[in-house]
mmCIF file of C-alpha atoms in Angstrom:
data_model
loop_
_atom_site.group_PDB
_atom_site.id
_atom_site.type_symbol
_atom_site.label_atom_id
_atom_site.label_comp_id
_atom_site.label_asym_id
_atom_site.label_seq_id
_atom_site.Cartn_x
_atom_site.Cartn_y
_atom_site.Cartn_z
ATOM 1 C CA LYS A 1 128.449 154.214 106.432
ATOM 2 C CA ARG A 2 129.802 150.724 107.087
ATOM 3 C CA ASP A 3 126.693 149.810 109.100
ATOM 4 C CA LYS A 4 124.452 150.982 106.256
ATOM 5 C CA ILE A 5 126.331 148.813 103.776
ATOM 6 C CA ILE A 6 126.102 145.758 106.061
ATOM 7 C CA LYS A 7 122.395 146.379 106.600
ATOM 8 C CA PHE A 8 121.881 146.670 102.839
ATOM 9 C CA LEU A 9 123.748 143.403 102.213
ATOM 10 C CA LEU A 10 121.843 141.570 104.937
ATOM 11 C CA LYS A 11 118.446 142.701 103.657
ATOM 12 C CA PRO A 12 118.602 143.982 100.060
ATOM 13 C CA PRO A 13 115.382 145.366 98.523
ATOM 14 C CA MET A 14 113.126 142.941 96.725
ATOM 15 C CA TRP A 15 113.484 144.687 93.351
ATOM 16 C CA LEU A 16 117.250 144.064 93.476
ATOM 17 C CA CYS A 17 116.733 140.371 94.276
ATOM 18 C CA VAL A 18 114.318 140.013 91.356
ATOM 19 C CA THR A 19 116.814 141.738 89.036
ATOM 20 C CA VAL A 20 119.578 139.369 90.141
ATOM 21 C CA TRP A 21 117.350 136.351 89.528
ATOM 22 C CA ILE A 22 116.413 137.536 86.032
ATOM 23 C CA VAL A 23 120.035 138.218 85.026
ATOM 24 C CA GLY A 24 121.075 134.879 86.514
ATOM 25 C CA ILE A 25 118.454 132.951 84.553
ATOM 26 C CA VAL A 26 119.301 134.758 81.293
ATOM 27 C CA SER A 27 123.083 134.313 81.669
ATOM 28 C CA LEU A 28 122.739 130.649 82.639
ATOM 29 C CA SER A 29 120.494 130.089 79.622
ATOM 30 C CA GLY A 30 123.121 131.772 77.456
ATOM 31 C CA THR A 31 125.850 129.472 78.767
ATOM 32 C CA ILE A 32 123.749 126.364 78.143
ATOM 33 C CA THR A 33 122.871 127.589 74.633
ATOM 34 C CA LEU A 34 126.510 128.285 73.751
ATOM 35 C CA TYR A 35 127.561 124.766 74.766
ATOM 36 C CA TYR A 36 124.588 123.286 72.894
ATOM 37 C CA LEU A 37 125.652 125.103 69.716
ATOM 38 C CA GLY A 38 129.293 124.065 70.181
ATOM 39 C CA TRP A 39 130.538 127.599 70.923
ATOM 40 C CA GLY A 40 131.025 127.154 74.644
ATOM 41 C CA LEU A 41 134.835 126.832 74.406
ATOM 42 C CA LYS A 42 135.325 129.952 72.294
ATOM 43 C CA ILE A 43 137.282 132.806 73.835
ATOM 44 C CA TRP A 44 134.453 135.288 73.292
ATOM 45 C CA ALA A 45 132.120 133.001 75.283
ATOM 46 C CA LEU A 46 134.212 133.404 78.442
ATOM 47 C CA PRO A 47 132.493 136.631 79.631
ATOM 48 C CA VAL A 48 129.111 134.901 79.374
ATOM 49 C CA HIS A 49 130.354 132.025 81.527
ATOM 50 C CA ILE A 50 131.810 134.413 84.115
ATOM 51 C CA VAL A 51 128.589 136.435 84.342
ATOM 52 C CA SER A 52 126.599 133.220 84.616
ATOM 53 C CA ALA A 53 128.737 131.915 87.476
ATOM 54 C CA VAL A 54 128.708 135.240 89.370
ATOM 55 C CA PHE A 55 124.968 135.749 89.111
ATOM 56 C CA PHE A 56 124.280 132.134 90.017
ATOM 57 C CA VAL A 57 126.058 132.717 93.341
ATOM 58 C CA LEU A 58 124.269 136.052 93.817
ATOM 59 C CA SER A 59 120.918 134.421 93.060
ATOM 60 C CA VAL A 60 121.488 131.811 95.765
ATOM 61 C CA TYR A 61 122.412 134.561 98.222
ATOM 62 C CA ALA A 62 119.310 136.546 97.235
ATOM 63 C CA VAL A 63 117.153 133.525 98.076
ATOM 64 C CA LEU A 64 118.839 133.280 101.476
ATOM 65 C CA THR A 65 118.196 136.971 102.196
ATOM 66 C CA VAL A 66 114.512 136.598 101.344
ATOM 67 C CA ILE A 67 114.282 133.660 103.742
ATOM 68 C CA GLY A 68 116.087 135.724 106.363
ATOM 69 C CA VAL A 69 119.128 133.524 106.983
ATOM 70 C CA PRO A 70 121.766 136.335 107.065
ATOM 71 C CA GLU A 71 119.519 138.489 109.292
ATOM 72 C CA LYS A 72 119.178 135.690 111.830
ATOM 73 C CA ALA A 73 122.850 134.730 111.697
ATOM 74 C CA LYS A 74 124.235 138.234 112.315
ATOM 75 C CA ASP A 75 123.384 138.108 116.039
ATOM 76 C CA LYS A 76 125.306 134.908 116.675
ATOM 77 C CA PRO A 77 128.574 135.452 118.652
ATOM 78 C CA ASN A 78 130.785 133.658 116.123
ATOM 79 C CA VAL A 79 129.349 135.661 113.236
ATOM 80 C CA LYS A 80 129.892 138.933 115.108
ATOM 81 C CA LYS A 81 133.451 137.917 115.881
ATOM 82 C CA PHE A 82 134.062 137.024 112.235
ATOM 83 C CA PHE A 83 132.991 140.434 110.964
ATOM 84 C CA SER A 84 134.619 142.456 113.753
ATOM 85 C CA SER A 85 137.974 140.667 114.050
ATOM 86 C CA TYR A 86 140.516 140.763 111.207
ATOM 87 C CA SER A 87 142.510 137.983 112.870
ATOM 88 C CA THR A 88 139.463 135.702 113.045
ATOM 89 C CA ARG A 89 138.693 136.224 109.359
ATOM 90 C CA ALA A 90 142.324 135.525 108.465
ATOM 91 C CA PHE A 91 142.342 132.179 110.247
ATOM 92 C CA VAL A 92 138.974 131.198 108.765
ATOM 93 C CA TYR A 93 140.355 131.894 105.289
ATOM 94 C CA ALA A 94 143.496 129.937 106.201
ATOM 95 C CA MET A 95 141.362 126.926 107.121
ATOM 96 C CA GLY A 96 139.588 127.260 103.779
ATOM 97 C CA SER A 97 142.951 127.263 101.979
ATOM 98 C CA ILE A 98 144.015 124.170 103.919
ATOM 99 C CA ALA A 99 140.804 122.375 102.931
ATOM 100 C CA PHE A 100 141.307 123.339 99.259
ATOM 101 C CA ASN A 101 144.920 122.127 99.249
ATOM 102 C CA ILE A 102 143.956 118.846 100.911
ATOM 103 C CA CYS A 103 141.326 118.249 98.211
ATOM 104 C CA TYR A 104 143.876 119.122 95.524
ATOM 105 C CA VAL A 105 146.388 116.658 96.992
ATOM 106 C CA ALA A 106 143.821 113.854 97.222
ATOM 107 C CA PHE A 107 142.594 114.459 93.658
ATOM 108 C CA GLY A 108 146.138 114.964 92.343
ATOM 109 C CA ILE A 109 147.391 111.671 93.766
ATOM 110 C CA ILE A 110 144.636 109.789 91.929
ATOM 111 C CA ILE A 111 145.171 111.591 88.593
ATOM 112 C CA ALA A 112 148.982 111.379 88.821
ATOM 113 C CA ASN A 113 148.787 107.613 89.294
ATOM 114 C CA LEU A 114 146.259 107.158 86.505
ATOM 115 C CA GLU A 115 148.203 109.336 84.048
ATOM 116 C CA ARG A 116 151.655 108.212 85.263
ATOM 117 C CA SER A 117 152.569 111.905 85.282
ATOM 118 C CA ALA A 118 155.741 112.965 87.103
ATOM 119 C CA TRP A 119 154.711 116.606 86.701
ATOM 120 C CA LEU A 120 151.427 116.109 88.554
ATOM 121 C CA GLY A 121 153.279 114.131 91.217
ATOM 122 C CA VAL A 122 155.670 117.040 91.762
ATOM 123 C CA LEU A 123 152.742 119.458 92.035
ATOM 124 C CA VAL A 124 151.099 117.211 94.615
ATOM 125 C CA GLY A 125 154.298 117.207 96.658
ATOM 126 C CA TYR A 126 154.498 120.989 96.445
ATOM 127 C CA HIS A 127 150.926 121.346 97.731
ATOM 128 C CA VAL A 128 151.709 119.047 100.656
ATOM 129 C CA PHE A 129 154.486 121.410 101.744
ATOM 130 C CA LEU A 130 152.148 124.335 101.082
ATOM 131 C CA ILE A 131 149.707 122.954 103.664
ATOM 132 C CA LEU A 132 152.326 122.656 106.418
ATOM 133 C CA PRO A 133 152.918 126.365 107.302
ATOM 134 C CA ARG A 134 149.231 127.156 107.786
ATOM 135 C CA VAL A 135 148.569 123.930 109.699
ATOM 136 C CA GLU A 136 151.562 124.600 111.945
ATOM 137 C CA VAL A 137 150.355 128.093 112.825
ATOM 138 C CA LEU A 138 146.786 126.965 113.497
ATOM 139 C CA VAL A 139 147.847 124.016 115.656
ATOM 140 C CA THR A 140 150.540 125.844 117.630
ATOM 141 C CA ALA A 141 148.853 129.216 118.101
ATOM 142 C CA LYS A 142 145.196 128.225 118.383
ATOM 143 C CA LEU A 143 145.103 124.609 119.601
ATOM 144 C CA HIS A 144 148.380 123.424 121.157
ATOM 145 C CA GLY A 145 149.000 124.747 124.643
ATOM 146 C CA ARG A 146 145.562 126.236 125.104
ATOM 147 C CA ASN A 147 145.068 124.261 128.304
ATOM 148 C CA LYS A 148 148.632 124.711 129.466
ATOM 149 C CA ALA A 149 150.387 127.426 131.411
ATOM 150 C CA GLU A 150 152.097 128.824 128.295
ATOM 151 C CA ASP A 151 150.576 132.196 127.467
ATOM 152 C CA ALA A 152 149.156 133.224 124.089
ATOM 153 C CA GLU A 153 152.032 135.552 123.236
ATOM 154 C CA LYS A 154 154.617 132.815 123.592
ATOM 155 C CA ARG A 155 152.504 130.397 121.523
ATOM 156 C CA ASN A 156 152.251 133.015 118.772
ATOM 157 C CA VAL A 157 156.016 133.513 118.756
ATOM 158 C CA ARG A 158 156.565 129.763 118.602
ATOM 159 C CA ALA A 159 154.074 129.470 115.723
ATOM 160 C CA TYR A 160 155.840 132.309 113.892
ATOM 161 C CA SER A 161 159.222 130.615 114.294
ATOM 162 C CA ASN A 162 157.946 127.172 113.246
ATOM 163 C CA CYS A 163 156.188 128.679 110.232
ATOM 164 C CA GLY A 164 159.559 130.087 109.159
ATOM 165 C CA LEU A 165 160.985 126.574 109.221
ATOM 166 C CA MET A 166 158.043 125.340 107.129
ATOM 167 C CA LEU A 167 158.675 128.096 104.559
ATOM 168 C CA VAL A 168 162.321 127.033 104.305
ATOM 169 C CA MET A 169 161.102 123.507 103.549
ATOM 170 C CA LEU A 170 158.629 124.922 100.999
ATOM 171 C CA ALA A 171 161.428 126.827 99.251
ATOM 172 C CA VAL A 172 163.311 123.541 98.849
ATOM 173 C CA ALA A 173 160.169 121.636 97.798
ATOM 174 C CA ILE A 174 159.468 123.951 94.832
ATOM 175 C CA VAL A 175 162.917 123.333 93.327
ATOM 176 C CA PRO A 176 161.665 120.211 91.428
ATOM 177 C CA VAL A 177 158.715 122.271 90.128
ATOM 178 C CA ILE A 178 161.091 124.953 88.859
ATOM 179 C CA ARG A 179 163.439 122.350 87.384
ATOM 180 C CA MET A 180 160.727 120.560 85.438
ATOM 181 C CA THR A 181 159.390 123.898 84.210
ATOM 182 C CA ILE A 182 162.846 124.865 82.932
ATOM 183 C CA ASP A 183 163.142 121.482 81.202
ATOM 184 C CA ASP A 184 159.742 122.054 79.550
ATOM 185 C CA ARG A 185 158.195 119.038 81.276
ATOM 186 C CA ASN A 186 155.224 120.975 82.683
ATOM 187 C CA SER A 187 152.628 119.484 80.351
ATOM 188 C CA TYR A 188 148.865 119.937 80.751
ATOM 189 C CA ASN A 189 145.847 118.387 79.113
ATOM 190 C CA TYR A 190 143.254 121.148 78.838
ATOM 191 C CA PHE A 191 139.565 120.317 79.006
ATOM 192 C CA ILE A 192 138.926 123.718 77.432
ATOM 193 C CA SER A 193 140.989 125.833 75.043
ATOM 194 C CA ALA A 194 144.440 126.841 76.275
ATOM 195 C CA ILE A 195 143.663 130.546 75.905
ATOM 196 C CA VAL A 196 140.546 130.324 78.069
ATOM 197 C CA TYR A 197 142.453 128.335 80.656
ATOM 198 C CA VAL A 198 145.379 130.783 80.745
ATOM 199 C CA VAL A 199 143.065 133.808 81.016
ATOM 200 C CA ALA A 200 141.161 132.208 83.886
ATOM 201 C CA ILE A 201 144.369 131.253 85.725
ATOM 202 C CA ALA A 202 145.842 134.711 85.133
ATOM 203 C CA THR A 203 142.756 136.397 86.592
ATOM 204 C CA TYR A 204 142.859 134.121 89.612
ATOM 205 C CA THR A 205 146.629 134.532 90.115
ATOM 206 C CA PHE A 206 146.716 138.324 89.925
ATOM 207 C CA ALA A 207 143.711 138.615 92.241
ATOM 208 C CA LYS A 208 145.408 136.187 94.615
ATOM 209 C CA LEU A 209 148.690 138.126 94.472
ATOM 210 C CA GLY A 210 146.983 141.480 95.051
ATOM 211 C CA ILE A 211 145.078 140.181 98.077
ATOM 212 C CA ALA A 212 148.228 138.519 99.450
ATOM 213 C CA VAL A 213 150.286 141.724 99.180
ATOM 214 C CA TYR A 214 147.509 143.780 100.793
ATOM 215 C CA ASN A 215 147.151 141.323 103.687
ATOM 216 C CA PHE A 216 150.944 141.074 104.018
ATOM 217 C CA LYS A 217 151.189 144.831 104.588
ATOM 218 C CA LYS A 218 148.129 144.952 106.831
ATOM 219 C CA SER A 219 149.187 142.000 109.010
ATOM 220 C CA HIS A 220 152.589 143.557 109.707
ATOM 221 C CA LYS A 221 150.806 146.493 111.332
ATOM 222 C CA GLN A 222 149.295 144.102 113.889
ATOM 223 C CA ASN A 223 150.936 142.775 117.040
ATOM 224 C CA ASP A 224 149.848 139.188 116.380
ATOM 225 C CA LEU A 225 152.819 137.159 115.121
ATOM 226 C CA SER A 226 150.650 134.153 114.278
ATOM 227 C CA LEU A 227 148.605 136.362 111.945
ATOM 228 C CA ILE A 228 151.799 137.655 110.315
ATOM 229 C CA ALA A 229 152.965 134.068 109.833
ATOM 230 C CA VAL A 230 149.743 133.053 108.070
ATOM 231 C CA LYS A 231 149.913 136.023 105.695
ATOM 232 C CA ASN A 232 153.602 135.387 104.971
ATOM 233 C CA ALA A 233 152.646 131.854 103.922
ATOM 234 C CA SER A 234 149.895 133.259 101.684
ATOM 235 C CA LEU A 235 152.387 135.609 100.016
ATOM 236 C CA ALA A 236 154.755 132.693 99.342
ATOM 237 C CA ASP A 237 151.870 130.745 97.797
ATOM 238 C CA ALA A 238 150.968 133.693 95.546
ATOM 239 C CA LEU A 239 154.565 134.132 94.372
ATOM 240 C CA ILE A 240 154.795 130.477 93.346
ATOM 241 C CA SER A 241 151.485 130.791 91.486
ATOM 242 C CA LEU A 242 152.908 133.820 89.660
ATOM 243 C CA PHE A 243 155.907 131.771 88.513
ATOM 244 C CA THR A 244 153.763 128.911 87.181
ATOM 245 C CA LEU A 245 151.510 131.442 85.413
ATOM 246 C CA GLN A 246 154.340 133.168 83.549
ATOM 247 C CA ALA A 247 155.810 129.807 82.542
ATOM 248 C CA MET A 248 152.413 128.664 81.242
ATOM 249 C CA MET A 249 151.805 131.901 79.337
ATOM 250 C CA LEU A 250 155.189 131.728 77.600
ATOM 251 C CA LYS A 251 154.604 128.111 76.628
ATOM 252 C CA GLU A 252 150.990 128.280 75.474
ATOM 253 C CA LEU A 253 150.543 131.785 74.041
ATOM 254 C CA HIS A 254 153.872 132.132 72.218
ATOM 255 C CA PRO A 255 155.148 128.617 71.414
ATOM 256 C CA GLU A 256 157.995 129.761 69.115
ATOM 257 C CA THR A 257 159.314 133.012 70.588
ATOM 258 C CA GLY A 258 158.193 132.034 74.065
ATOM 259 C CA ALA A 259 160.538 129.029 74.158
ATOM 260 C CA ARG A 260 163.623 131.227 73.805
ATOM 261 C CA LEU A 261 162.319 133.739 76.302
ATOM 262 C CA ALA A 262 161.297 131.008 78.738
ATOM 263 C CA ALA A 263 164.816 129.552 78.647
ATOM 264 C CA LYS A 264 166.062 132.854 80.063
ATOM 265 C CA LEU A 265 163.191 133.920 82.326
ATOM 266 C CA ASN A 266 162.183 130.654 84.003
ATOM 267 C CA PRO A 267 165.541 129.960 85.700
ATOM 268 C CA VAL A 268 165.944 133.572 86.855
ATOM 269 C CA ILE A 269 162.410 134.068 88.139
ATOM 270 C CA GLY A 270 162.289 130.571 89.646
ATOM 271 C CA ALA A 271 165.549 131.082 91.525
ATOM 272 C CA PHE A 272 164.461 134.554 92.653
ATOM 273 C CA ILE A 273 161.160 133.269 94.077
ATOM 274 C CA SER A 274 162.723 130.209 95.713
ATOM 275 C CA LEU A 275 165.499 132.257 97.341
ATOM 276 C CA GLY A 276 162.994 134.932 98.396
ATOM 277 C CA ILE A 277 160.802 132.382 100.188
ATOM 278 C CA PHE A 278 163.910 130.783 101.704
ATOM 279 C CA ALA A 279 165.114 134.170 102.996
ATOM 280 C CA LEU A 280 161.674 134.974 104.398
ATOM 281 C CA GLY A 281 161.609 131.641 106.230
ATOM 282 C CA ILE A 282 165.115 132.133 107.662
ATOM 283 C CA HIS A 283 164.149 135.638 108.804
ATOM 284 C CA MET A 284 161.071 134.337 110.610
ATOM 285 C CA LEU A 285 162.925 131.375 112.117
ATOM 286 C CA ARG A 286 165.814 133.507 113.368
ATOM 287 C CA ASN A 287 163.690 136.309 114.795
ATOM 288 C CA GLY A 288 161.297 133.831 116.387
ATOM 289 C CA ARG A 289 164.130 131.955 118.105
ATOM 290 C CA LYS A 290 165.581 135.208 119.409
ATOM 291 C CA MET A 291 162.242 136.297 120.831
ATOM 292 C CA LEU A 292 161.684 132.904 122.438
ATOM 293 C CA LYS A 293 165.123 133.056 124.092
ATOM 294 C CA ARG A 294 164.413 136.551 125.428
ATOM 295 C CA MET A 295 161.054 135.462 126.775
ATOM 296 C CA GLU A 296 162.540 132.373 128.410
ATOM 297 C CA ALA A 297 165.357 134.473 129.930
ATOM 298 C CA ALA A 298 162.812 136.949 131.299
ATOM 299 C CA GLU A 299 160.753 134.113 132.785
ATOM 300 C CA ALA A 300 163.888 132.621 134.382
ATOM 301 C CA ALA A 301 164.789 136.010 135.870
ATOM 302 C CA VAL A 302 161.312 136.415 137.334
ATOM 303 C CA LEU A 303 161.467 132.932 138.878
ATOM 304 C CA GLU A 304 164.905 133.670 140.334
ATOM 305 C CA ILE A 305 163.672 136.913 141.906
ATOM 306 C CA ARG A 306 160.658 135.138 143.371
ATOM 307 C CA SER A 307 162.745 132.274 144.756
ATOM 308 C CA GLY A 308 165.257 134.755 146.232
ATOM 309 C CA GLY A 309 162.482 136.700 147.916
ATOM 310 C CA GLU A 310 161.049 133.545 149.462
ATOM 311 C CA ALA A 311 164.518 132.566 150.747
ATOM 312 C CA ASP A 312 164.945 135.991 152.393
ATOM 313 C CA VAL A 313 161.632 135.615 154.142
ATOM 314 C CA ASP A 314 162.601 132.160 155.457
ATOM 315 C CA ASP A 315 165.980 133.386 156.759
ATOM 316 C CA ALA A 316 164.605 136.515 158.497
ATOM 317 C CA PRO A 317 164.337 136.395 162.359
ATOM 318 C CA PRO A 318 160.903 136.282 163.949
ATOM 319 C CA GLU A 319 159.200 139.641 164.212
ATOM 320 C CA ASN A 320 158.866 139.477 168.043
ATOM 321 C CA SER A 321 162.501 138.482 168.771
ATOM 322 C CA GLU A 322 163.696 142.009 169.536
ATOM 323 C CA ALA A 323 160.614 142.755 171.565
ATOM 324 C CA GLY A 324 161.156 139.531 173.509
ATOM 325 C CA ASN A 325 164.751 140.500 174.248
ATOM 326 C CA ALA A 326 163.634 143.966 175.374
ATOM 327 C CA GLU A 327 161.075 142.424 177.703
ATOM 328 C CA ALA A 328 163.609 139.937 179.004
ATOM 329 C CA ALA A 329 166.087 142.648 180.072
ATOM 330 C CA PRO A 330 163.766 144.401 182.612
ATOM 331 C CA SER A 331 162.657 141.097 184.020
ATOM 332 C CA ASP A 332 166.283 140.113 184.647
ATOM 333 C CA ALA A 333 166.904 143.472 186.353
ATOM 334 C CA ASN A 334 163.869 143.013 188.605
ATOM 335 C CA SER A 335 165.009 139.543 189.608
ATOM 336 C CA ASP A 336 168.472 140.874 190.503
ATOM 337 C CA ALA A 337 166.894 143.644 192.576
ATOM 338 C CA ARG A 338 164.754 141.153 194.475
ATOM 339 C CA GLN A 339 167.799 139.003 195.173
ATOM 340 C CA ASP A 340 169.718 142.012 196.599
ATOM 341 C CA ASP A 341 166.814 142.903 198.881
ATOM 342 C CA ASP A 342 166.721 139.393 200.226
ATOM 343 C CA ASN A 343 170.423 139.632 201.018
ATOM 344 C CA GLY A 344 169.894 142.931 202.824
ATOM 345 C CA THR A 345 171.884 144.948 200.366
ATOM 346 C CA ALA A 346 170.836 147.757 198.138
ATOM 347 C CA ARG A 347 172.047 148.745 194.747
ATOM 348 C CA PRO A 348 173.752 152.111 194.474
#
């Protein structure tokens, strides 16, 4: 069944491609028309924009399938590995998240300086610390030590432990974000209506949280600690996004009643998320250090056994020493017998 689905996605029928192109053209025309008439920022126009964006992407993919790009790419080793290995897909997605966060930091630094916004500066700092856990796992588990004697299992444990330390730092780095949110200093300038922006962010956040929880549970069934570390970092990212979403919703959707509710919820939820990420990081750091110590102790024991065995071999007598002594005894007896014969005596 899975092979049939993959085959269908690689080479969909032409009638389906034509249908996608028609819907894409119509929805894109609708979006352009709504903005031309001045209705593009209305809340009821959001579904049209979403359909337009989705079918634009599908239309591009349909063009690629007609050309035959996916069909040719499926036989490449890296593509096969991507589709067959959950770990490979996880690290590819992690690299995508790193690239996105780097772009956000670069763009945020420029905007924060232009707007003189402390809030944007705090968010930029938070995203810097959000990059560190994933980068640490990728560098330690996949790059560092690849040409050294250290085996993959030990590199994965080290990456897991170091990622825990990065999550502890992340838990501390989000404290200014939580503090400014509690003080109602998390101000935004929306290019579109606040409702449209909140709905879009809510959709993204809940999808992100659902995927993070699913991957968190799935990764813990694997034996790859570096994979578990990456998914733990993704869960921490999703939890922080959930906090910023609820703070934004209380502020923008219910300005009067939301202020009183936010004064109670923001400190509690912020502290809960920060302490949860801190505890997760300490758990990873502690367990990783314990595993590294056990592995190092086992390696030391193996080296000691090997060195002891080599010492025993060096101290052992030559293999032919006893045989030489046995051969020497008869020869001594024969020489004594010859000496007695020469003296004219005989042994009893």
